Amino acid sequence: MSKFITAQDAAMMVKDGDGLIASGSGGGHAVPEALLKALGERFRDSRSPRNLTFAHVVGIGDRESRGAAHLADPDLVSRVITSALIDSPAFIPLALNDEIEIYTLPQGVLSQLLRDMAAGRPGLICRTGLHTFVDPRQLGGLQGGTRTEQRVELIEIDGEEWLRFKPFQLDVAFLRGTTADEDGNVSMEDEAIPGEMLSTAQAVRRMGGKVIVQVKQRAKAGTLPGRSVRIPGILVDHVVVVPDQSQTYATHYDPSYAGVLRVPLESIRPLPFDHRKIIARRAAMELRPGVVCNIGAGISTGISSVAAEEGILDRIVLTNEQGYIGGAPLTGRDSGAAQNFSAMVDQPYQFDFYDGGGIDRAFLSFVEVNATGDVNISRFGNTIVGVGGFINISQNAKETVFSGTFTAGGLQVACANGALQIVSEGKHRKFKNDLQQLSYSGRLASSEQRKALFVTERAVFAIQNGRLCLQEIAPGIDLARDILAHMDFMPDIPDTLPLMDPRLFRSEKMGLIETPHFS
């Protein structure tokens, strides 16, 4: 068969029982969309192949019908190994109804594990996931279905607890790049993320599998500069050319996402003035010049927009787990990409840096918190989000700022004269006695002297002496009516309770660039 084939040809190479891995992140970033779509169509036409194990390091999809959702059928896929399901919600009811064996493991673990699988090592050994739902003493990462084998093992080395994440068989890789030459060498000059393309290709080829890469264009052999090749042709079995390939689902092509253009700070769109911006602003007050930060998902992605609006973006170091260092990680539908970045590294190496304690301050989200500062972000109600890079980041950062609304489901607020008013309270409590899953252990963090702050639109908390302690309250908020009445437990409260900065609750710029840290 020719090196260059159609998406339909590629789909025919997947056999019953195969292990399939797809590249990409979030909303179409380096996702081989045409290959996934072709495989889904083949199954719907012929009911073949069946019983696949489907792996993807990061959640991939448009939260509707694209990406991983093309394969959301329990006869097509019997097992999923990923870090997040939120971008492919069609899999969530299959997990809730135990129709598919689904694991959500830490993003960094899966990214690094592929590198170890490429080298034939017996898995990844790390501490990431201890005392969370990933720990085999809890759920071992299982979110649905019947466990067929332990994916995570607790081991002891020199008297310390570690986790061993086991390798798994891969038979076919669907990857993506921008340009492939006639020898199959692949470059990624237009892609919005680097991912772990090389490690994945190496792992699959080592296991005797097929590597198929979707690209935008074909080049003559020998015309790609050697330094631009991200997947060598010796690892590529076949290439599928998709001329209308988009950079992400929301953006056909933006040169700033590819790092070939730096945009003026004024062109980074400010957040609308609402409770989410209030929270992002308060979190941004924890930024410091030169401090290496991670910006996670959810409300925290708005911090880079606040930093740009306040004129301090060039004085701080923001990173994200997809591999960007410096610049502004994006918010919204293109979250995961970045603009004005200083460097881009492959995802496994970014997580090496994170796991080694390279993050001074992490900015993450929370869904549920208990009295000791444990956090759940992975599963609540009838929703399975997964963890993405949350556990790698929160478990290894020196300090973590968790951001979220105080309640959920219909919360509406109003601001006037630097004060906050609750117009409509959220239906669901988030400060609870019992968490559905444990994604972050406040007890473990306290024992390791790592600090944590919890930022909401009306209050700020910290972990002190192993318990959640109220640190600040918004002007205009009544402690008993607006805070304590909506918590399952009583936090520690100091005798003197400071007010949150009134600038947070005004629509004009806060003037962070004029604070002592930045002036």
Tab-separated table of N, CA and C in Angstrom, residues 27 68 137 141 233 280 283 307 403 414 462 508 515:
chain	number	residue	atom	x	y	z
A	27	GLY	N	-10.352	21.239	22.147
A	27	GLY	CA	-11.222	21.565	21.037
A	27	GLY	C	-10.574	21.509	19.675
A	68	ALA	N	-13.317	12.476	20.090
A	68	ALA	CA	-13.537	11.138	20.633
A	68	ALA	C	-14.986	10.685	20.485
A	137	ARG	N	-5.848	2.123	46.366
A	137	ARG	CA	-6.570	1.928	47.623
A	137	ARG	C	-7.925	2.620	47.586
A	141	GLY	N	-8.438	5.013	39.531
A	141	GLY	CA	-8.770	5.776	38.331
A	141	GLY	C	-10.007	5.308	37.596
A	233	GLY	N	10.084	9.912	9.401
A	233	GLY	CA	9.405	9.019	8.478
A	233	GLY	C	9.619	7.550	8.782
A	280	ALA	N	-11.223	35.615	38.773
A	280	ALA	CA	-9.937	35.625	38.060
A	280	ALA	C	-9.075	36.802	38.512
A	283	ALA	N	-7.600	35.986	41.966
A	283	ALA	CA	-6.507	35.031	41.792
A	283	ALA	C	-5.281	35.718	41.207
A	307	ALA	N	-4.261	39.513	33.291
A	307	ALA	CA	-2.876	39.989	33.299
A	307	ALA	C	-2.580	40.868	32.090
A	403	SER	N	-9.666	28.234	42.304
A	403	SER	CA	-10.683	29.242	42.015
A	403	SER	C	-12.002	28.588	41.634
A	414	ALA	N	-24.417	41.105	41.539
A	414	ALA	CA	-24.372	42.479	41.052
A	414	ALA	C	-23.327	43.223	41.868
A	462	ALA	N	-8.039	29.687	53.198
A	462	ALA	CA	-6.733	29.032	53.136
A	462	ALA	C	-6.765	27.821	54.052
A	508	GLU	N	-13.787	49.039	35.974
A	508	GLU	CA	-12.559	49.588	35.405
A	508	GLU	C	-11.347	48.752	35.823
A	515	THR	N	0.923	48.303	41.623
A	515	THR	CA	1.139	47.762	42.958
A	515	THR	C	2.629	47.619	43.214
